[in-house]
Amino acid sequence: FTYNDAELFANITFVDFVSIPVALTLTDTSGSQQTAAGLPAGGLDTVCAGLAAQAAADGNPWTELVVTSGGQNLRALSPAQGVAVNSSFLSGYFDGYVSQVWAKYAGTALTVDTQASFGTVTGQVSGGLLTFSGVGSFAQPATADIFSCDSGPFSPAGLNAEMLAILPRLAAAFNRSTLLTDADQPDGENPADYYTNPVTNHYARIVHATTLDGRGYAFPYDDVAPTGGADQSGAVSSGSPAQLAVTVGAVH
């Protein structure tokens, strides 16, 4: 969380792993409250069971993300941390999907609302690069780049400010697997359509399905949302905070 002269901002993060259920309640000086409900008691076991079910369904090693101790689930790592532990984890998993995305946008334009002063920009694939004219280009990301959101073509190093505004929205669309169904990102997106492609960030899907209000930061750009759209990240914030209550629940 951030607490400074301007505001108190906090969110529930699952970017690295799932473990102890945490909930947030922020009360401001007028008495208004915001909440982020987080996981239910025993939510870790539900997430681990979901990963096991996904592994059984698609044959991929999602259960490698589950860390146990004494015969019980200790935590469930995010895919980015899974790659950090084992660099070959899900290697090539997104390759087919990325190729489909590149083929789609070789023939049609991808529109990205930067939700910043740059407005809406348009990109198209040419010469193997997704190019936003006059702004910059992205090469095809590898699976590890998609899960981490900060390596390969998604590394922020050296990118100009406009590319830095495009990057989160493009990375979020890959994690949520919405690029084949929506050429206008992230405007008009419906959270019900996230993670519906068989190739997607199933860890994020399972985390959102398990949290009590469907919210929680499951990958680094999970705060991307359509303008005026529903928050996915489980954030609470106020410029006039009075109290932040953090509730801890039962792991099992």
mmCIF file of C-alpha atoms in Angstrom:
data_model
loop_
_atom_site.group_PDB
_atom_site.id
_atom_site.type_symbol
_atom_site.label_atom_id
_atom_site.label_comp_id
_atom_site.label_asym_id
_atom_site.label_seq_id
_atom_site.Cartn_x
_atom_site.Cartn_y
_atom_site.Cartn_z
ATOM 1 C CA PHE A 1 0.000 0.000 0.000
ATOM 2 C CA THR A 2 0.919 3.656 -0.369
ATOM 3 C CA TYR A 3 0.297 6.219 2.346
ATOM 4 C CA ASN A 4 1.467 9.763 1.691
ATOM 5 C CA ASP A 5 0.212 13.350 1.776
ATOM 6 C CA ALA A 6 -2.048 12.730 -1.213
ATOM 7 C CA GLU A 7 -3.809 9.473 -0.385
ATOM 8 C CA LEU A 8 -3.918 6.040 1.096
ATOM 9 C CA PHE A 9 -3.970 3.388 -1.640
ATOM 10 C CA ALA A 10 -3.931 -0.342 -0.981
ATOM 11 C CA ASN A 11 -4.731 -3.521 -2.821
ATOM 12 C CA ILE A 12 -4.680 -7.263 -2.226
ATOM 13 C CA THR A 13 -1.876 -8.743 -4.302
ATOM 14 C CA PHE A 14 -1.524 -12.260 -5.647
ATOM 15 C CA VAL A 15 1.150 -11.240 -8.164
ATOM 16 C CA ASP A 16 3.726 -13.488 -6.461
ATOM 17 C CA PHE A 17 1.632 -16.107 -4.684
ATOM 18 C CA VAL A 18 -1.570 -17.043 -2.863
ATOM 19 C CA SER A 19 -1.418 -17.970 0.813
ATOM 20 C CA ILE A 20 -3.103 -16.343 3.832
ATOM 21 C CA PRO A 21 -6.555 -14.837 3.169
ATOM 22 C CA VAL A 22 -6.472 -11.058 3.621
ATOM 23 C CA ALA A 23 -9.314 -8.533 3.370
ATOM 24 C CA LEU A 24 -9.228 -4.729 3.418
ATOM 25 C CA THR A 25 -11.707 -2.164 4.730
ATOM 26 C CA LEU A 26 -10.898 1.521 4.241
ATOM 27 C CA THR A 27 -12.945 4.131 6.107
ATOM 28 C CA ASP A 28 -12.559 7.797 5.190
ATOM 29 C CA THR A 29 -13.109 10.840 7.371
ATOM 30 C CA SER A 30 -16.738 11.118 6.216
ATOM 31 C CA GLY A 31 -17.456 7.565 7.381
ATOM 32 C CA SER A 32 -17.702 6.087 3.885
ATOM 33 C CA GLN A 33 -16.196 2.609 3.473
ATOM 34 C CA GLN A 34 -14.533 0.704 0.667
ATOM 35 C CA THR A 35 -13.800 -3.002 0.913
ATOM 36 C CA ALA A 36 -11.768 -5.645 -0.869
ATOM 37 C CA ALA A 37 -13.037 -9.000 0.339
ATOM 38 C CA GLY A 38 -10.103 -11.190 -0.659
ATOM 39 C CA LEU A 39 -10.060 -14.957 -0.295
ATOM 40 C CA PRO A 40 -12.466 -16.896 1.900
ATOM 41 C CA ALA A 41 -11.141 -19.037 4.729
ATOM 42 C CA GLY A 42 -9.457 -22.022 3.118
ATOM 43 C CA GLY A 43 -9.167 -20.156 -0.180
ATOM 44 C CA LEU A 44 -5.612 -21.382 -0.714
ATOM 45 C CA ASP A 45 -6.843 -24.982 -0.845
ATOM 46 C CA THR A 46 -9.517 -23.966 -3.360
ATOM 47 C CA VAL A 47 -6.899 -22.325 -5.582
ATOM 48 C CA CYS A 48 -4.617 -25.368 -5.348
ATOM 49 C CA ALA A 49 -7.532 -27.658 -6.231
ATOM 50 C CA GLY A 50 -8.306 -25.431 -9.207
ATOM 51 C CA LEU A 51 -4.726 -25.688 -10.432
ATOM 52 C CA ALA A 52 -4.888 -29.471 -10.113
ATOM 53 C CA ALA A 53 -8.151 -29.533 -12.080
ATOM 54 C CA GLN A 54 -6.628 -27.382 -14.821
ATOM 55 C CA ALA A 55 -3.582 -29.668 -15.034
ATOM 56 C CA ALA A 56 -5.908 -32.636 -15.439
ATOM 57 C CA ALA A 57 -7.915 -30.800 -18.095
ATOM 58 C CA ASP A 58 -5.109 -29.590 -20.370
ATOM 59 C CA GLY A 59 -2.136 -31.751 -19.381
ATOM 60 C CA ASN A 60 0.047 -28.795 -18.433
ATOM 61 C CA PRO A 61 2.000 -28.780 -15.141
ATOM 62 C CA TRP A 62 -0.062 -26.191 -13.245
ATOM 63 C CA THR A 63 0.414 -28.208 -10.048
ATOM 64 C CA GLU A 64 4.108 -27.260 -10.093
ATOM 65 C CA LEU A 65 2.906 -23.928 -8.720
ATOM 66 C CA VAL A 66 1.679 -25.572 -5.517
ATOM 67 C CA VAL A 67 4.135 -25.514 -2.604
ATOM 68 C CA THR A 68 3.387 -27.858 0.302
ATOM 69 C CA SER A 69 4.760 -28.313 3.809
ATOM 70 C CA GLY A 70 3.952 -31.136 6.173
ATOM 71 C CA GLY A 71 1.391 -32.503 3.755
ATOM 72 C CA GLN A 72 -0.579 -29.256 3.564
ATOM 73 C CA ASN A 73 -0.683 -26.503 0.985
ATOM 74 C CA LEU A 74 1.652 -23.667 1.976
ATOM 75 C CA ARG A 75 1.228 -21.358 -1.016
ATOM 76 C CA ALA A 76 0.386 -21.335 -4.719
ATOM 77 C CA LEU A 77 2.973 -19.507 -6.798
ATOM 78 C CA SER A 78 2.012 -17.276 -9.686
ATOM 79 C CA PRO A 79 3.170 -18.440 -13.135
ATOM 80 C CA ALA A 80 5.795 -15.685 -13.180
ATOM 81 C CA GLN A 81 7.251 -17.092 -9.968
ATOM 82 C CA GLY A 82 6.884 -20.586 -11.395
ATOM 83 C CA VAL A 83 9.142 -19.497 -14.257
ATOM 84 C CA ALA A 84 11.565 -17.903 -11.776
ATOM 85 C CA VAL A 85 11.854 -21.249 -9.971
ATOM 86 C CA ASN A 86 11.943 -23.359 -13.155
ATOM 87 C CA SER A 87 12.806 -21.484 -16.350
ATOM 88 C CA SER A 88 11.190 -24.202 -18.477
ATOM 89 C CA PHE A 89 7.812 -23.962 -16.706
ATOM 90 C CA LEU A 90 5.057 -23.785 -19.359
ATOM 91 C CA SER A 91 7.701 -22.892 -21.962
ATOM 92 C CA GLY A 92 5.957 -22.325 -25.275
ATOM 93 C CA TYR A 93 2.494 -22.396 -23.692
ATOM 94 C CA PHE A 94 1.325 -19.148 -25.327
ATOM 95 C CA ASP A 95 3.166 -19.630 -28.646
ATOM 96 C CA GLY A 96 0.150 -20.798 -30.640
ATOM 97 C CA TYR A 97 -2.076 -18.059 -29.237
ATOM 98 C CA VAL A 98 0.521 -15.375 -29.962
ATOM 99 C CA SER A 99 0.831 -16.629 -33.557
ATOM 100 C CA GLN A 100 -2.944 -16.389 -33.933
ATOM 101 C CA VAL A 101 -2.913 -12.838 -32.576
ATOM 102 C CA TRP A 102 -0.128 -11.825 -34.968
ATOM 103 C CA ALA A 103 -2.008 -13.360 -37.899
ATOM 104 C CA LYS A 104 -5.228 -11.546 -36.930
ATOM 105 C CA TYR A 105 -3.604 -8.133 -36.679
ATOM 106 C CA ALA A 106 -1.679 -8.548 -39.904
ATOM 107 C CA GLY A 107 -5.058 -8.138 -41.587
ATOM 108 C CA THR A 108 -6.886 -5.827 -39.213
ATOM 109 C CA ALA A 109 -6.006 -2.977 -36.864
ATOM 110 C CA LEU A 110 -5.641 -3.239 -33.100
ATOM 111 C CA THR A 111 -6.907 -0.178 -31.273
ATOM 112 C CA VAL A 112 -5.581 0.605 -27.798
ATOM 113 C CA ASP A 113 -6.987 3.325 -25.573
ATOM 114 C CA THR A 114 -3.952 4.506 -23.612
ATOM 115 C CA GLN A 115 -6.340 6.099 -21.087
ATOM 116 C CA ALA A 116 -3.812 8.924 -20.953
ATOM 117 C CA SER A 117 -3.031 12.125 -22.822
ATOM 118 C CA PHE A 118 -1.987 10.078 -25.874
ATOM 119 C CA GLY A 119 -5.592 9.041 -26.472
ATOM 120 C CA THR A 120 -6.352 6.067 -28.703
ATOM 121 C CA VAL A 121 -3.626 4.557 -30.877
ATOM 122 C CA THR A 122 -3.779 1.981 -33.665
ATOM 123 C CA GLY A 123 -1.341 -0.818 -34.394
ATOM 124 C CA GLN A 124 -0.922 -3.482 -37.032
ATOM 125 C CA VAL A 125 1.475 -6.372 -37.612
ATOM 126 C CA SER A 126 4.022 -5.879 -40.367
ATOM 127 C CA GLY A 127 7.408 -7.500 -40.786
ATOM 128 C CA GLY A 128 6.797 -9.624 -37.705
ATOM 129 C CA LEU A 129 6.281 -6.612 -35.439
ATOM 130 C CA LEU A 130 3.110 -5.149 -33.954
ATOM 131 C CA THR A 131 3.746 -1.536 -34.879
ATOM 132 C CA PHE A 132 1.992 1.558 -33.629
ATOM 133 C CA SER A 133 2.881 4.108 -36.294
ATOM 134 C CA GLY A 134 5.047 6.923 -35.023
ATOM 135 C CA VAL A 135 5.135 5.382 -31.545
ATOM 136 C CA GLY A 136 6.990 2.067 -31.514
ATOM 137 C CA SER A 137 6.780 -1.687 -32.052
ATOM 138 C CA PHE A 138 6.433 -4.921 -30.094
ATOM 139 C CA ALA A 139 7.976 -8.225 -31.136
ATOM 140 C CA GLN A 140 6.108 -11.437 -30.354
ATOM 141 C CA PRO A 141 6.240 -12.098 -26.590
ATOM 142 C CA ALA A 142 7.243 -15.476 -25.177
ATOM 143 C CA THR A 143 5.193 -17.166 -22.462
ATOM 144 C CA ALA A 144 7.535 -15.929 -19.720
ATOM 145 C CA ASP A 145 7.183 -12.368 -21.050
ATOM 146 C CA ILE A 146 3.388 -12.568 -20.845
ATOM 147 C CA PHE A 147 3.363 -13.965 -17.311
ATOM 148 C CA SER A 148 5.949 -11.476 -15.991
ATOM 149 C CA CYS A 149 4.736 -8.493 -18.059
ATOM 150 C CA ASP A 150 8.241 -7.031 -17.863
ATOM 151 C CA SER A 151 10.646 -9.054 -20.015
ATOM 152 C CA GLY A 152 11.383 -9.388 -23.728
ATOM 153 C CA PRO A 153 9.205 -6.979 -25.725
ATOM 154 C CA PHE A 154 7.310 -6.172 -22.518
ATOM 155 C CA SER A 155 10.397 -4.832 -20.748
ATOM 156 C CA PRO A 156 9.780 -1.171 -19.928
ATOM 157 C CA ALA A 157 13.483 -0.328 -20.285
ATOM 158 C CA GLY A 158 14.006 2.283 -22.971
ATOM 159 C CA LEU A 159 10.337 2.629 -23.919
ATOM 160 C CA ASN A 160 8.923 6.094 -24.481
ATOM 161 C CA ALA A 161 6.000 7.330 -22.411
ATOM 162 C CA GLU A 162 3.405 6.443 -25.033
ATOM 163 C CA MET A 163 4.714 2.874 -25.373
ATOM 164 C CA LEU A 164 4.672 2.637 -21.577
ATOM 165 C CA ALA A 165 0.960 3.418 -21.736
ATOM 166 C CA ILE A 166 0.304 0.782 -24.416
ATOM 167 C CA LEU A 167 2.341 -1.935 -22.685
ATOM 168 C CA PRO A 168 0.057 -2.589 -19.671
ATOM 169 C CA ARG A 169 -3.055 -2.797 -21.834
ATOM 170 C CA LEU A 170 -1.424 -5.172 -24.309
ATOM 171 C CA ALA A 171 0.056 -7.362 -21.553
ATOM 172 C CA ALA A 172 -3.286 -7.507 -19.733
ATOM 173 C CA ALA A 173 -5.071 -8.557 -22.934
ATOM 174 C CA PHE A 174 -2.585 -11.410 -23.381
ATOM 175 C CA ASN A 175 -2.977 -12.633 -19.801
ATOM 176 C CA ARG A 176 -6.769 -12.470 -20.115
ATOM 177 C CA SER A 177 -6.663 -13.890 -23.674
ATOM 178 C CA THR A 178 -9.048 -11.340 -25.161
ATOM 179 C CA LEU A 179 -7.060 -10.220 -28.206
ATOM 180 C CA LEU A 180 -8.711 -12.639 -30.631
ATOM 181 C CA THR A 181 -12.195 -11.518 -29.639
ATOM 182 C CA ASP A 182 -11.719 -7.789 -29.056
ATOM 183 C CA ALA A 183 -9.714 -5.496 -31.343
ATOM 184 C CA ASP A 184 -10.490 -2.485 -29.136
ATOM 185 C CA GLN A 185 -8.491 -2.692 -25.903
ATOM 186 C CA PRO A 186 -9.412 -2.271 -23.102
ATOM 187 C CA ASP A 187 -12.621 -0.362 -23.917
ATOM 188 C CA GLY A 188 -15.837 -2.334 -23.891
ATOM 189 C CA GLU A 189 -14.199 -5.309 -22.204
ATOM 190 C CA ASN A 190 -16.442 -7.464 -20.008
ATOM 191 C CA PRO A 191 -14.726 -9.329 -17.147
ATOM 192 C CA ALA A 192 -17.024 -12.276 -17.888
ATOM 193 C CA ASP A 193 -15.071 -12.706 -21.136
ATOM 194 C CA TYR A 194 -11.667 -12.790 -19.445
ATOM 195 C CA TYR A 195 -9.801 -16.128 -19.331
ATOM 196 C CA THR A 196 -12.354 -17.912 -21.538
ATOM 197 C CA ASN A 197 -9.827 -19.012 -24.165
ATOM 198 C CA PRO A 198 -8.375 -22.465 -23.361
ATOM 199 C CA VAL A 199 -4.904 -20.878 -23.468
ATOM 200 C CA THR A 200 -4.878 -18.187 -20.811
ATOM 201 C CA ASN A 201 -3.443 -17.291 -17.421
ATOM 202 C CA HIS A 202 -5.408 -19.954 -15.549
ATOM 203 C CA TYR A 203 -3.777 -18.971 -12.246
ATOM 204 C CA ALA A 204 -5.366 -15.524 -12.599
ATOM 205 C CA ARG A 205 -8.671 -17.086 -13.641
ATOM 206 C CA ILE A 206 -8.719 -19.342 -10.592
ATOM 207 C CA VAL A 207 -7.718 -16.553 -8.209
ATOM 208 C CA HIS A 208 -10.536 -14.288 -9.439
ATOM 209 C CA ALA A 209 -13.020 -17.145 -9.270
ATOM 210 C CA THR A 210 -11.985 -17.855 -5.663
ATOM 211 C CA THR A 211 -11.952 -14.346 -4.163
ATOM 212 C CA LEU A 212 -15.221 -13.376 -2.507
ATOM 213 C CA ASP A 213 -15.829 -10.349 -4.745
ATOM 214 C CA GLY A 214 -13.914 -11.519 -7.824
ATOM 215 C CA ARG A 215 -11.154 -8.965 -7.223
ATOM 216 C CA GLY A 216 -7.443 -9.261 -6.517
ATOM 217 C CA TYR A 217 -4.165 -8.428 -8.249
ATOM 218 C CA ALA A 218 -3.388 -11.736 -10.006
ATOM 219 C CA PHE A 219 -0.754 -10.475 -12.505
ATOM 220 C CA PRO A 220 1.287 -7.258 -12.730
ATOM 221 C CA TYR A 221 -1.202 -5.274 -14.869
ATOM 222 C CA ASP A 222 -4.426 -6.602 -13.384
ATOM 223 C CA ASP A 223 -5.428 -3.015 -12.640
ATOM 224 C CA VAL A 224 -6.123 -2.430 -16.353
ATOM 225 C CA ALA A 225 -9.856 -1.918 -16.891
ATOM 226 C CA PRO A 226 -12.107 -0.170 -19.395
ATOM 227 C CA THR A 227 -12.698 3.471 -18.567
ATOM 228 C CA GLY A 228 -15.476 3.399 -15.988
ATOM 229 C CA GLY A 229 -15.287 -0.398 -15.875
ATOM 230 C CA ALA A 230 -15.205 -2.701 -12.884
ATOM 231 C CA ASP A 231 -12.018 -2.837 -10.830
ATOM 232 C CA GLN A 232 -10.259 -6.206 -10.991
ATOM 233 C CA SER A 233 -7.330 -5.458 -8.696
ATOM 234 C CA GLY A 234 -9.005 -5.341 -5.287
ATOM 235 C CA ALA A 235 -7.953 -1.764 -4.606
ATOM 236 C CA VAL A 236 -9.174 0.720 -1.996
ATOM 237 C CA SER A 237 -8.097 4.369 -1.944
ATOM 238 C CA SER A 238 -8.950 7.720 -0.421
ATOM 239 C CA GLY A 239 -7.505 11.192 -0.218
ATOM 240 C CA SER A 240 -8.957 11.532 3.283
ATOM 241 C CA PRO A 241 -8.439 8.173 5.013
ATOM 242 C CA ALA A 242 -9.371 7.639 8.642
ATOM 243 C CA GLN A 243 -8.750 3.916 9.127
ATOM 244 C CA LEU A 244 -7.504 0.933 7.148
ATOM 245 C CA ALA A 245 -8.507 -2.415 8.634
ATOM 246 C CA VAL A 246 -6.662 -5.523 7.498
ATOM 247 C CA THR A 247 -8.449 -8.791 8.278
ATOM 248 C CA VAL A 248 -6.562 -12.079 8.233
ATOM 249 C CA GLY A 249 -8.457 -15.339 7.738
ATOM 250 C CA ALA A 250 -7.800 -19.057 8.171
ATOM 251 C CA VAL A 251 -5.385 -20.607 5.676
ATOM 252 C CA HIS A 252 -7.123 -24.014 5.728
#
